Amino acid sequence: MFYNSLRRRWGRISFSVFFVATIALMARAQSPPDVARQAPPIVRSIDVQYTGPATISRERILAQMRTKVGLPYSDTVAETDIRALYNTGQVQNVRIFGQPEGDGVKVIVAVQTRTMLNEIQIDGATRISPKKLRKNLGVKLNTPLREEDLEKGREKIMETYQAHGFNDVEVTFRVEAIDAIRGTSRAVYTVNEGIKGSVSTVRFEGNTHFSDRVLRKQMKTRQKTLFSFVDKSGRLDETQLQDDLQKVREFYQNHGYIDVAVRDVTKQRTSSGALQIVIAIDEGPQYHVGKLTFVGYKATTEQKLRAVVKMKEGSVYSAKAIKDDAKALADAYGSGGYVDLTIVPETSQAHDRLIDITYKIDEGQRSYVERISISGNTRTKDKVIRREVLIAPGDIFNTVRVETSKKRLENLGYFSKVDTFPVDTEVEGRKYLDIQVEEKRTGSLNFGAGFSTVDSLIGFIELTQGNFDITNWPSLTGGGQKFRIRLQG
């Protein structure tokens, strides 16, 4: 009996397992494969559709694209294609998208190209010839028309007139269609020359604490000198004048006059055409530092912090001095390895003409150098870079030495860009120093020829390499050595 009972129970179990397995296999057989479901569609055709004239050929457009017939379609690749088409400078607007076509996709390239600049016309130029203006314009004919290029041309015309004493000159431009079907255009510059006359005088009114001479030194807009053709003095640029007025305000504010205001700027022409600029100033009262407070420090004393800052209680208030003192405090902490330090200076007006300053300090934790990593140096050897770095693994992460190391690397002349970054690690208090460089050309080839009564015709050729390495064949670069050879005959 026991045997029969066991056999019946085993039979039921076997049937259940068989039933579940069969259902699972049937479900899997009826489901489409994951790979097939996720496979991207194949590009069957590419259609270039133009809005406006086709000033760039279909073949040129397809040559710029990585999307090709027969390859899988990808939105990421399409975005790359859009950027590539914009980078040609010949495309104003472009969209790339797919439409179902058979068992694949049809790619649509909807493009609006730029018109071609075929003519440049300059109206209103009588004192300086249009031919000379066009020569200095910097805008090329038979190239795609770009508004930013025309704007640079407008600025060139302004500079040319200002160099000849026409400080009131006004220049505008517009674009006219020549042939809408072919997509060609004309740029028309209109010049209002104004009256000729350089800036002869820059003077101030209302300034009782600083002389005109001191205030003029803060400005780039200057009175005309004998060397105006070199130093560009006597020219009036409205944008530069506004920058100069801001520099004057900052000068006053850095000497305690935080309420200073430029009330008015007048420009007057003399009978000879010379331009006089008068700047009216309201200086306001001078402010001093009231109470100086430090909060949040733990690793040092208030006495040491006060010794670092130069602007003390009772000193003339200066926004620039606050920035300088905050930097000095950061360097003092940074030399001790406090990489994550933050210092926030806050000001408040306590009493009449007194400003309280509070430095809020969050020291963070002292850090040590775990490792120094270097990247971007495809030619220069690591050891050439490392010998300029003033800290090593295991040292306190001295931010001042890191900054000095950065300047030493920049001064080598091998790199167009040098960046240094502290990078967190999994170990608290340990950081990587990441040095990233971008290399530049360090070699030069010079040649020339001359004539002397003694040697008749002479010539020379000279090759120099500032980052030479005789062992690195065939480039012979990257060792940080100097090489120079000159042949003359």
CSV table of C-alpha atoms in Angstrom, one decimal:
chain,number,residue,atom,x,y,z
A,1,MET,CA,0.0,0.0,0.0
A,2,PHE,CA,2.7,2.4,0.9
A,3,TYR,CA,4.4,1.7,-2.5
A,4,ASN,CA,1.1,2.3,-4.4
A,5,SER,CA,0.5,5.6,-2.5
A,6,LEU,CA,4.0,6.8,-3.2
A,7,ARG,CA,3.7,5.9,-6.9
A,8,ARG,CA,0.4,7.8,-7.3
A,9,ARG,CA,2.0,10.9,-5.5
A,10,TRP,CA,5.1,10.8,-7.7
A,11,GLY,CA,2.9,10.6,-10.8
A,12,ARG,CA,1.0,13.7,-9.8
A,13,ILE,CA,4.2,15.6,-9.2
A,14,SER,CA,5.7,14.5,-12.6
A,15,PHE,CA,2.6,15.6,-14.4
A,16,SER,CA,2.6,19.0,-12.7
A,17,VAL,CA,6.2,19.6,-13.6
A,18,PHE,CA,5.6,18.5,-17.2
A,19,PHE,CA,2.6,20.8,-17.6
A,20,VAL,CA,4.4,23.9,-16.2
A,21,ALA,CA,7.4,23.2,-18.5
A,22,THR,CA,5.2,22.8,-21.5
A,23,ILE,CA,3.3,26.1,-20.9
A,24,ALA,CA,6.7,28.0,-20.5
A,25,LEU,CA,8.1,26.6,-23.7
A,26,MET,CA,4.9,27.5,-25.6
A,27,ALA,CA,4.9,31.1,-24.2
A,28,ARG,CA,8.6,31.5,-25.2
A,29,ALA,CA,7.9,30.2,-28.7
A,30,GLN,CA,5.1,32.6,-29.2
A,31,SER,CA,7.1,35.7,-27.9
A,32,PRO,CA,9.3,37.6,-30.5
A,33,PRO,CA,13.0,37.5,-29.7
A,34,ASP,CA,14.3,40.4,-27.6
A,35,VAL,CA,17.1,41.2,-30.1
A,36,ALA,CA,14.7,41.4,-33.0
A,37,ARG,CA,12.3,43.6,-31.0
A,38,GLN,CA,15.1,46.0,-30.0
A,39,ALA,CA,17.0,46.1,-33.3
A,40,PRO,CA,17.1,49.7,-34.9
A,41,PRO,CA,15.6,50.1,-38.4
A,42,ILE,CA,17.8,50.1,-41.4
A,43,VAL,CA,18.1,53.3,-43.5
A,44,ARG,CA,16.6,52.5,-46.9
A,45,SER,CA,16.9,56.0,-48.4
A,46,ILE,CA,17.9,59.6,-47.6
A,47,ASP,CA,15.8,62.5,-49.0
A,48,VAL,CA,17.3,66.1,-48.8
A,49,GLN,CA,14.5,68.7,-48.8
A,50,TYR,CA,15.3,72.4,-49.3
A,51,THR,CA,13.5,75.4,-47.9
A,52,GLY,CA,14.5,78.2,-50.2
A,53,PRO,CA,17.4,78.1,-52.7
A,54,ALA,CA,19.8,75.1,-52.7
A,55,THR,CA,23.1,76.9,-52.2
A,56,ILE,CA,24.8,73.7,-51.0
A,57,SER,CA,24.6,70.5,-53.1
A,58,ARG,CA,22.9,67.3,-52.0
A,59,GLU,CA,26.2,65.5,-52.3
A,60,ARG,CA,28.0,67.9,-50.0
A,61,ILE,CA,25.2,67.5,-47.4
A,62,LEU,CA,25.4,63.7,-47.5
A,63,ALA,CA,29.2,63.8,-47.3
A,64,GLN,CA,29.0,65.6,-44.0
A,65,MET,CA,26.7,63.0,-42.5
A,66,ARG,CA,27.4,59.7,-40.7
A,67,THR,CA,23.9,58.5,-41.4
A,68,LYS,CA,24.2,56.3,-44.5
A,69,VAL,CA,21.9,54.1,-46.6
A,70,GLY,CA,22.2,50.4,-45.4
A,71,LEU,CA,23.2,51.3,-41.9
A,72,PRO,CA,21.0,51.2,-38.7
A,73,TYR,CA,19.2,54.5,-38.0
A,74,SER,CA,20.2,56.3,-34.8
A,75,ASP,CA,18.9,59.5,-33.2
A,76,THR,CA,22.3,60.1,-31.6
A,77,VAL,CA,24.1,59.9,-35.0
A,78,ALA,CA,21.4,62.2,-36.5
A,79,GLU,CA,22.1,64.8,-33.8
A,80,THR,CA,25.8,64.5,-34.6
A,81,ASP,CA,25.0,65.0,-38.3
A,82,ILE,CA,23.0,68.2,-37.5
A,83,ARG,CA,26.0,69.7,-35.6
A,84,ALA,CA,28.3,68.7,-38.5
A,85,LEU,CA,26.0,70.5,-41.0
A,86,TYR,CA,25.8,73.6,-38.9
A,87,ASN,CA,29.6,73.7,-38.6
A,88,THR,CA,30.0,74.0,-42.3
A,89,GLY,CA,28.7,77.6,-42.0
A,90,GLN,CA,26.5,77.1,-45.0
A,91,VAL,CA,23.4,75.9,-43.2
A,92,GLN,CA,21.0,78.2,-41.4
A,93,ASN,CA,18.4,75.7,-40.2
A,94,VAL,CA,18.3,71.9,-40.4
A,95,ARG,CA,16.2,69.0,-39.1
A,96,ILE,CA,16.8,65.2,-39.5
A,97,PHE,CA,14.1,62.6,-38.8
A,98,GLY,CA,13.0,59.2,-40.0
A,99,GLN,CA,9.8,57.9,-41.6
A,100,PRO,CA,8.8,54.2,-42.0
A,101,GLU,CA,9.6,52.9,-45.4
A,102,GLY,CA,9.0,49.2,-46.1
A,103,ASP,CA,11.0,47.1,-43.6
A,104,GLY,CA,13.3,50.1,-42.8
A,105,VAL,CA,13.2,53.9,-42.5
A,106,LYS,CA,13.4,56.8,-44.9
A,107,VAL,CA,15.6,59.7,-43.5
A,108,ILE,CA,14.4,63.2,-44.2
A,109,VAL,CA,17.0,66.0,-44.1
A,110,ALA,CA,15.0,69.3,-44.1
A,111,VAL,CA,17.5,72.1,-44.6
A,112,GLN,CA,17.5,75.8,-45.1
A,113,THR,CA,20.9,77.0,-46.5
A,114,ARG,CA,22.4,80.4,-46.2
A,115,THR,CA,22.4,82.7,-49.2
A,116,MET,CA,25.7,83.6,-50.9
A,117,LEU,CA,27.2,87.0,-50.5
A,118,ASN,CA,27.9,88.3,-54.0
A,119,GLU,CA,28.1,92.1,-53.6
A,120,ILE,CA,29.1,94.6,-50.9
A,121,GLN,CA,27.8,98.2,-51.3
A,122,ILE,CA,28.9,101.1,-49.1
A,123,ASP,CA,26.7,104.2,-49.2
A,124,GLY,CA,27.4,107.6,-47.6
A,125,ALA,CA,31.2,107.3,-47.5
A,126,THR,CA,32.7,110.5,-48.9
A,127,ARG,CA,35.6,111.4,-46.7
A,128,ILE,CA,37.1,107.8,-46.9
A,129,SER,CA,36.7,105.9,-50.2
A,130,PRO,CA,34.4,102.9,-50.3
A,131,LYS,CA,37.3,101.0,-52.0
A,132,LYS,CA,39.5,101.5,-48.9
A,133,LEU,CA,36.7,100.6,-46.5
A,134,ARG,CA,36.0,97.4,-48.5
A,135,LYS,CA,39.7,96.4,-48.3
A,136,ASN,CA,39.6,96.6,-44.5
A,137,LEU,CA,36.2,95.1,-44.1
A,138,GLY,CA,37.2,91.4,-43.6
A,139,VAL,CA,34.0,90.2,-45.3
A,140,LYS,CA,34.6,87.8,-48.2
A,141,LEU,CA,32.5,87.7,-51.4
A,142,ASN,CA,31.1,84.4,-52.7
A,143,THR,CA,30.8,82.9,-49.3
A,144,PRO,CA,27.7,82.0,-47.2
A,145,LEU,CA,26.2,85.2,-45.7
A,146,ARG,CA,26.4,85.4,-41.9
A,147,GLU,CA,25.0,88.2,-39.9
A,148,GLU,CA,27.9,88.0,-37.4
A,149,ASP,CA,30.4,88.6,-40.2
A,150,LEU,CA,28.5,91.6,-41.4
A,151,GLU,CA,28.4,93.0,-37.9
A,152,LYS,CA,32.2,92.6,-37.6
A,153,GLY,CA,32.5,94.5,-40.9
A,154,ARG,CA,30.3,97.3,-39.5
A,155,GLU,CA,32.7,97.5,-36.5
A,156,LYS,CA,35.7,97.6,-38.9
A,157,ILE,CA,34.2,100.6,-40.8
A,158,MET,CA,33.6,102.3,-37.4
A,159,GLU,CA,37.2,101.8,-36.4
A,160,THR,CA,38.5,103.1,-39.7
A,161,TYR,CA,36.5,106.3,-39.3
A,162,GLN,CA,37.4,106.8,-35.7
A,163,ALA,CA,41.1,106.4,-36.5
A,164,HIS,CA,40.6,109.4,-38.9
A,165,GLY,CA,38.9,111.5,-36.2
A,166,PHE,CA,35.2,110.8,-37.1
A,167,ASN,CA,34.0,110.0,-33.6
A,168,ASP,CA,30.4,110.7,-34.4
A,169,VAL,CA,30.3,108.1,-37.2
A,170,GLU,CA,27.2,105.8,-37.4
A,171,VAL,CA,27.1,102.7,-39.5
A,172,THR,CA,24.2,100.3,-40.3
A,173,PHE,CA,23.8,97.5,-42.7
A,174,ARG,CA,21.0,95.6,-44.5
A,175,VAL,CA,20.8,92.6,-46.8
A,176,GLU,CA,19.1,92.7,-50.2
A,177,ALA,CA,18.3,89.8,-52.4
A,178,ILE,CA,20.0,89.8,-55.9
A,179,ASP,CA,18.6,86.5,-57.2
A,180,ALA,CA,16.1,84.7,-54.9
A,181,ILE,CA,16.1,81.6,-57.1
A,182,ARG,CA,19.9,81.2,-57.1
A,183,GLY,CA,20.2,82.4,-53.5
A,184,THR,CA,22.5,85.4,-53.9
A,185,SER,CA,22.5,88.5,-51.8
A,186,ARG,CA,24.0,92.0,-51.5
A,187,ALA,CA,25.2,93.6,-48.2
A,188,VAL,CA,24.6,97.3,-48.1
A,189,TYR,CA,26.4,99.4,-45.5
A,190,THR,CA,25.1,102.9,-44.9
A,191,VAL,CA,27.6,105.4,-43.3
A,192,ASN,CA,26.7,108.7,-41.5
A,193,GLU,CA,30.2,110.2,-41.2
A,194,GLY,CA,29.3,113.0,-38.8
A,195,ILE,CA,31.8,115.7,-38.0
A,196,LYS,CA,35.5,115.1,-38.0
A,197,GLY,CA,37.3,115.9,-34.7
A,198,SER,CA,39.1,113.9,-32.1
A,199,VAL,CA,38.5,113.9,-28.3
A,200,SER,CA,40.5,116.9,-27.2
A,201,THR,CA,39.3,117.1,-23.6
A,202,VAL,CA,38.0,114.8,-20.9
A,203,ARG,CA,37.2,116.6,-17.7
A,204,PHE,CA,35.2,116.0,-14.5
A,205,GLU,CA,32.8,118.0,-12.4
A,206,GLY,CA,31.9,117.4,-8.8
A,207,ASN,CA,35.2,115.6,-8.0
A,208,THR,CA,36.6,117.1,-4.8
A,209,HIS,CA,38.7,114.2,-3.5
A,210,PHE,CA,40.4,113.0,-6.7
A,211,SER,CA,41.9,115.1,-9.5
A,212,ASP,CA,40.8,114.9,-13.2
A,213,ARG,CA,44.3,113.4,-13.9
A,214,VAL,CA,43.8,110.6,-11.4
A,215,LEU,CA,40.3,109.8,-12.7
A,216,ARG,CA,41.4,109.9,-16.4
A,217,LYS,CA,44.0,107.2,-15.6
A,218,GLN,CA,41.1,104.8,-14.9
A,219,MET,CA,39.8,105.3,-18.4
A,220,LYS,CA,40.8,104.0,-21.9
A,221,THR,CA,39.0,106.9,-23.6
A,222,ARG,CA,41.8,109.4,-23.7
A,223,GLN,CA,42.5,112.9,-25.0
A,224,LYS,CA,44.3,113.0,-28.3
A,225,THR,CA,48.1,112.8,-28.1
A,226,LEU,CA,51.0,113.3,-30.6
A,227,PHE,CA,51.1,109.5,-30.9
A,228,SER,CA,47.4,109.0,-31.6
A,229,PHE,CA,48.1,106.9,-34.7
A,230,VAL,CA,49.8,104.4,-32.5
A,231,ASP,CA,48.1,104.5,-29.1
A,232,LYS,CA,44.6,105.2,-30.6
A,233,SER,CA,44.1,108.2,-28.3
A,234,GLY,CA,41.4,110.7,-29.2
A,235,ARG,CA,38.9,108.1,-30.4
A,236,LEU,CA,35.4,107.9,-29.0
A,237,ASP,CA,33.8,104.4,-28.7
A,238,GLU,CA,30.4,104.6,-26.8
A,239,THR,CA,30.8,101.0,-25.5
A,240,GLN,CA,34.3,101.8,-24.2
A,241,LEU,CA,33.1,105.0,-22.7
A,242,GLN,CA,30.4,103.2,-20.7
A,243,ASP,CA,33.1,100.7,-19.5
A,244,ASP,CA,35.2,103.6,-18.5
A,245,LEU,CA,32.5,105.2,-16.4
A,246,GLN,CA,32.1,101.9,-14.6
A,247,LYS,CA,35.8,101.8,-13.9
A,248,VAL,CA,35.6,105.3,-12.4
A,249,ARG,CA,32.7,104.1,-10.1
A,250,GLU,CA,34.7,101.1,-9.0
A,251,PHE,CA,37.7,103.3,-8.3
A,252,TYR,CA,35.6,105.5,-6.0
A,253,GLN,CA,34.0,102.5,-4.3
A,254,ASN,CA,37.4,101.0,-3.6
A,255,HIS,CA,38.3,104.1,-1.8
A,256,GLY,CA,35.2,104.1,0.4
A,257,TYR,CA,32.8,106.1,-1.7
A,258,ILE,CA,30.3,103.3,-2.2
A,259,ASP,CA,27.4,105.7,-3.0
A,260,VAL,CA,29.2,107.4,-5.9
A,261,ALA,CA,27.1,108.1,-8.9
A,262,VAL,CA,27.8,109.5,-12.4
A,263,ARG,CA,25.1,112.1,-12.8
A,264,ASP,CA,25.6,113.2,-16.4
A,265,VAL,CA,27.9,112.9,-19.4
A,266,THR,CA,27.9,115.7,-22.0
A,267,LYS,CA,29.7,115.9,-25.3
A,268,GLN,CA,30.4,119.3,-26.9
A,269,ARG,CA,32.0,120.2,-30.2
A,270,THR,CA,34.3,123.2,-30.5
A,271,SER,CA,34.3,125.5,-33.5
A,272,SER,CA,37.2,123.5,-34.9
A,273,GLY,CA,35.3,120.2,-34.5
A,274,ALA,CA,37.2,118.9,-31.5
A,275,LEU,CA,35.1,116.9,-29.0
A,276,GLN,CA,35.0,117.8,-25.3
A,277,ILE,CA,33.6,115.2,-22.8
A,278,VAL,CA,32.4,116.4,-19.4
A,279,ILE,CA,31.6,113.8,-16.7
A,280,ALA,CA,29.6,115.0,-13.7
A,281,ILE,CA,30.1,113.0,-10.5
A,282,ASP,CA,28.3,112.9,-7.1
A,283,GLU,CA,31.0,111.4,-4.8
A,284,GLY,CA,28.9,110.9,-1.7
A,285,PRO,CA,30.4,110.2,1.8
A,286,GLN,CA,33.4,108.0,2.5
A,287,TYR,CA,32.8,104.8,4.5
A,288,HIS,CA,35.2,103.0,6.8
A,289,VAL,CA,35.3,99.5,8.3
A,290,GLY,CA,33.3,99.2,11.6
A,291,LYS,CA,33.5,95.8,13.3
A,292,LEU,CA,35.5,92.9,11.8
A,293,THR,CA,34.3,89.4,12.8
A,294,PHE,CA,35.4,85.9,12.0
A,295,VAL,CA,33.0,82.9,12.6
A,296,GLY,CA,33.3,79.2,12.0
A,297,TYR,CA,37.1,78.8,12.4
A,298,LYS,CA,38.5,75.8,14.4
A,299,ALA,CA,42.0,75.0,13.2
A,300,THR,CA,43.4,78.5,13.9
A,301,THR,CA,43.0,81.5,16.1
A,302,GLU,CA,41.2,84.8,15.5
A,303,GLN,CA,44.6,86.6,16.2
A,304,LYS,CA,46.2,84.7,13.2
A,305,LEU,CA,43.2,85.4,11.0
A,306,ARG,CA,43.3,89.2,11.8
A,307,ALA,CA,47.0,89.2,10.9
A,308,VAL,CA,46.3,87.9,7.4
A,309,VAL,CA,43.7,90.5,6.4
A,310,LYS,CA,44.9,94.0,5.4
A,311,MET,CA,41.7,95.9,5.8
A,312,LYS,CA,41.4,96.4,9.6
A,313,GLU,CA,38.8,98.1,11.7
A,314,GLY,CA,38.8,101.8,11.0
A,315,SER,CA,40.3,101.3,7.5
A,316,VAL,CA,38.8,102.9,4.5
A,317,TYR,CA,36.2,100.4,3.1
A,318,SER,CA,37.0,98.8,-0.2
A,319,ALA,CA,35.1,96.0,-2.1
A,320,LYS,CA,38.3,95.0,-3.8
A,321,ALA,CA,40.1,94.7,-0.5
A,322,ILE,CA,37.5,92.3,0.8
A,323,LYS,CA,38.0,90.1,-2.2
A,324,ASP,CA,41.8,90.3,-1.7
A,325,ASP,CA,41.5,89.5,2.0
A,326,ALA,CA,39.2,86.5,1.4
A,327,LYS,CA,41.8,85.2,-1.1
A,328,ALA,CA,44.6,85.7,1.4
A,329,LEU,CA,42.6,83.8,4.0
A,330,ALA,CA,41.9,81.0,1.5
A,331,ASP,CA,45.6,80.7,0.7
A,332,ALA,CA,46.5,80.6,4.4
A,333,TYR,CA,44.1,77.7,4.9
A,334,GLY,CA,45.0,76.1,1.5
A,335,SER,CA,48.7,75.9,2.4
A,336,GLY,CA,47.7,73.8,5.3
A,337,GLY,CA,45.7,71.3,3.1
A,338,TYR,CA,42.2,72.7,3.6
A,339,VAL,CA,41.0,72.1,0.0
A,340,ASP,CA,37.3,72.1,0.8
A,341,LEU,CA,37.4,75.4,2.5
A,342,THR,CA,34.7,78.0,1.9
A,343,ILE,CA,34.9,81.7,3.0
A,344,VAL,CA,31.9,84.0,2.5
A,345,PRO,CA,32.4,87.7,3.4
A,346,GLU,CA,29.2,89.5,4.4
A,347,THR,CA,28.8,93.2,5.0
A,348,SER,CA,26.2,95.3,6.8
A,349,GLN,CA,25.9,99.0,7.6
A,350,ALA,CA,26.2,99.4,11.4
A,351,HIS,CA,26.3,103.1,11.9
A,352,ASP,CA,26.6,106.2,9.8
A,353,ARG,CA,29.5,105.7,7.4
A,354,LEU,CA,30.6,102.5,9.0
A,355,ILE,CA,30.4,99.0,7.4
A,356,ASP,CA,30.7,95.8,9.5
A,357,ILE,CA,32.4,92.8,7.8
A,358,THR,CA,31.9,89.2,8.8
A,359,TYR,CA,33.9,86.4,7.3
A,360,LYS,CA,31.9,83.1,7.5
A,361,ILE,CA,34.4,80.2,7.4
A,362,ASP,CA,33.7,76.5,6.8
A,363,GLU,CA,37.1,74.8,7.1
A,364,GLY,CA,36.3,71.3,5.9
A,365,GLN,CA,38.9,68.7,6.6
A,366,ARG,CA,42.7,68.7,6.0
A,367,SER,CA,43.5,66.7,2.9
A,368,TYR,CA,46.6,64.8,1.7
A,369,VAL,CA,47.7,63.9,-1.8
A,370,GLU,CA,46.9,60.3,-2.6
A,371,ARG,CA,48.0,60.3,-6.2
A,372,ILE,CA,48.9,62.7,-9.1
A,373,SER,CA,47.4,61.9,-12.5
A,374,ILE,CA,48.3,63.6,-15.7
A,375,SER,CA,46.2,63.6,-18.9
A,376,GLY,CA,46.2,65.3,-22.3
A,377,ASN,CA,50.0,65.1,-22.9
A,378,THR,CA,50.3,63.1,-26.1
A,379,ARG,CA,53.9,64.3,-26.8
A,380,THR,CA,55.3,65.6,-23.6
A,381,LYS,CA,56.6,62.9,-21.2
A,382,ASP,CA,55.0,62.6,-17.7
A,383,LYS,CA,58.4,63.2,-16.1
A,384,VAL,CA,58.7,66.6,-17.8
A,385,ILE,CA,55.4,67.6,-16.2
A,386,ARG,CA,56.1,66.0,-12.8
A,387,ARG,CA,59.4,67.8,-12.3
A,388,GLU,CA,57.5,71.1,-12.3
A,389,VAL,CA,54.9,70.0,-9.7
A,390,LEU,CA,55.9,71.1,-6.2
A,391,ILE,CA,54.0,68.5,-4.2
A,392,ALA,CA,54.1,64.7,-4.2
A,393,PRO,CA,51.9,61.8,-3.1
A,394,GLY,CA,51.8,61.7,0.7
A,395,ASP,CA,52.2,65.5,1.1
A,396,ILE,CA,49.6,67.9,2.5
A,397,PHE,CA,47.4,69.0,-0.3
A,398,ASN,CA,48.9,72.5,-0.4
A,399,THR,CA,46.7,74.6,-2.8
A,400,VAL,CA,49.2,77.4,-3.0
A,401,ARG,CA,51.9,75.0,-4.2
A,402,VAL,CA,49.4,73.5,-6.7
A,403,GLU,CA,48.7,77.0,-8.1
A,404,THR,CA,52.4,77.7,-8.3
A,405,SER,CA,52.9,74.4,-10.1
A,406,LYS,CA,50.2,75.3,-12.6
A,407,LYS,CA,52.0,78.6,-13.4
A,408,ARG,CA,55.3,76.8,-13.8
A,409,LEU,CA,53.7,74.4,-16.4
A,410,GLU,CA,52.2,77.3,-18.2
A,411,ASN,CA,55.5,79.1,-18.3
A,412,LEU,CA,57.1,76.1,-20.1
A,413,GLY,CA,55.5,77.2,-23.3
A,414,TYR,CA,54.5,73.6,-24.2
A,415,PHE,CA,50.8,73.9,-23.4
A,416,SER,CA,48.0,76.1,-24.5
A,417,LYS,CA,46.0,75.3,-21.4
A,418,VAL,CA,46.7,73.8,-18.0
A,419,ASP,CA,44.1,72.9,-15.4
A,420,THR,CA,44.5,71.4,-11.9
A,421,PHE,CA,41.6,69.8,-9.9
A,422,PRO,CA,41.4,68.0,-6.5
A,423,VAL,CA,39.4,64.8,-6.9
A,424,ASP,CA,37.7,63.0,-4.0
A,425,THR,CA,38.7,59.4,-3.2
A,426,GLU,CA,37.0,56.7,-1.1
A,427,VAL,CA,39.3,57.5,1.7
A,428,GLU,CA,38.4,60.5,3.8
A,429,GLY,CA,41.1,63.1,3.9
A,430,ARG,CA,42.8,61.7,0.7
A,431,LYS,CA,42.5,63.4,-2.7
A,432,TYR,CA,43.9,62.9,-6.2
A,433,LEU,CA,45.6,65.8,-7.9
A,434,ASP,CA,44.3,65.8,-11.5
A,435,ILE,CA,46.5,67.7,-14.0
A,436,GLN,CA,44.9,68.2,-17.4
A,437,VAL,CA,47.0,69.9,-20.2
A,438,GLU,CA,46.4,70.8,-23.9
A,439,GLU,CA,49.6,70.8,-25.9
A,440,LYS,CA,50.5,73.3,-28.6
A,441,ARG,CA,53.1,73.5,-31.3
A,442,THR,CA,56.6,74.1,-29.9
A,443,GLY,CA,58.7,74.0,-33.1
A,444,SER,CA,59.3,76.6,-35.7
A,445,LEU,CA,61.0,76.9,-39.1
A,446,ASN,CA,62.4,80.2,-40.2
A,447,PHE,CA,64.3,81.1,-43.4
A,448,GLY,CA,65.3,84.2,-45.3
A,449,ALA,CA,67.7,85.8,-47.7
A,450,GLY,CA,69.7,89.0,-48.0
A,451,PHE,CA,72.4,90.8,-49.9
A,452,SER,CA,75.7,92.2,-48.7
A,453,THR,CA,78.6,93.8,-50.6
A,454,VAL,CA,81.0,91.4,-49.0
A,455,ASP,CA,79.2,88.1,-49.3
A,456,SER,CA,76.8,88.9,-52.2
A,457,LEU,CA,73.6,86.9,-51.8
A,458,ILE,CA,73.2,85.1,-48.5
A,459,GLY,CA,70.4,82.9,-47.1
A,460,PHE,CA,69.7,81.0,-44.0
A,461,ILE,CA,67.3,78.4,-42.6
A,462,GLU,CA,66.7,77.9,-38.9
A,463,LEU,CA,64.9,75.1,-37.1
A,464,THR,CA,64.0,75.3,-33.4
A,465,GLN,CA,62.2,72.9,-31.1
A,466,GLY,CA,61.4,74.0,-27.5
A,467,ASN,CA,60.2,70.5,-26.4
A,468,PHE,CA,62.9,68.3,-27.9
A,469,ASP,CA,63.6,64.6,-27.2
A,470,ILE,CA,66.4,62.9,-29.3
A,471,THR,CA,65.2,59.4,-28.2
A,472,ASN,CA,61.6,59.8,-29.3
A,473,TRP,CA,61.8,59.0,-33.0
A,474,PRO,CA,60.4,60.1,-35.4
A,475,SER,CA,58.6,63.0,-33.7
A,476,LEU,CA,61.7,64.0,-31.6
A,477,THR,CA,59.5,65.8,-29.1
A,478,GLY,CA,58.3,65.5,-25.5
A,479,GLY,CA,61.6,65.5,-23.5
A,480,GLY,CA,61.5,69.1,-22.4
A,481,GLN,CA,64.9,69.9,-24.0
A,482,LYS,CA,65.8,72.8,-26.3
A,483,PHE,CA,67.1,72.3,-29.8
A,484,ARG,CA,68.2,74.8,-32.4
A,485,ILE,CA,70.0,74.4,-35.7
A,486,ARG,CA,70.8,77.2,-38.2
A,487,LEU,CA,72.3,76.9,-41.7
A,488,GLN,CA,73.6,79.9,-43.5
A,489,GLY,CA,75.3,80.3,-46.8
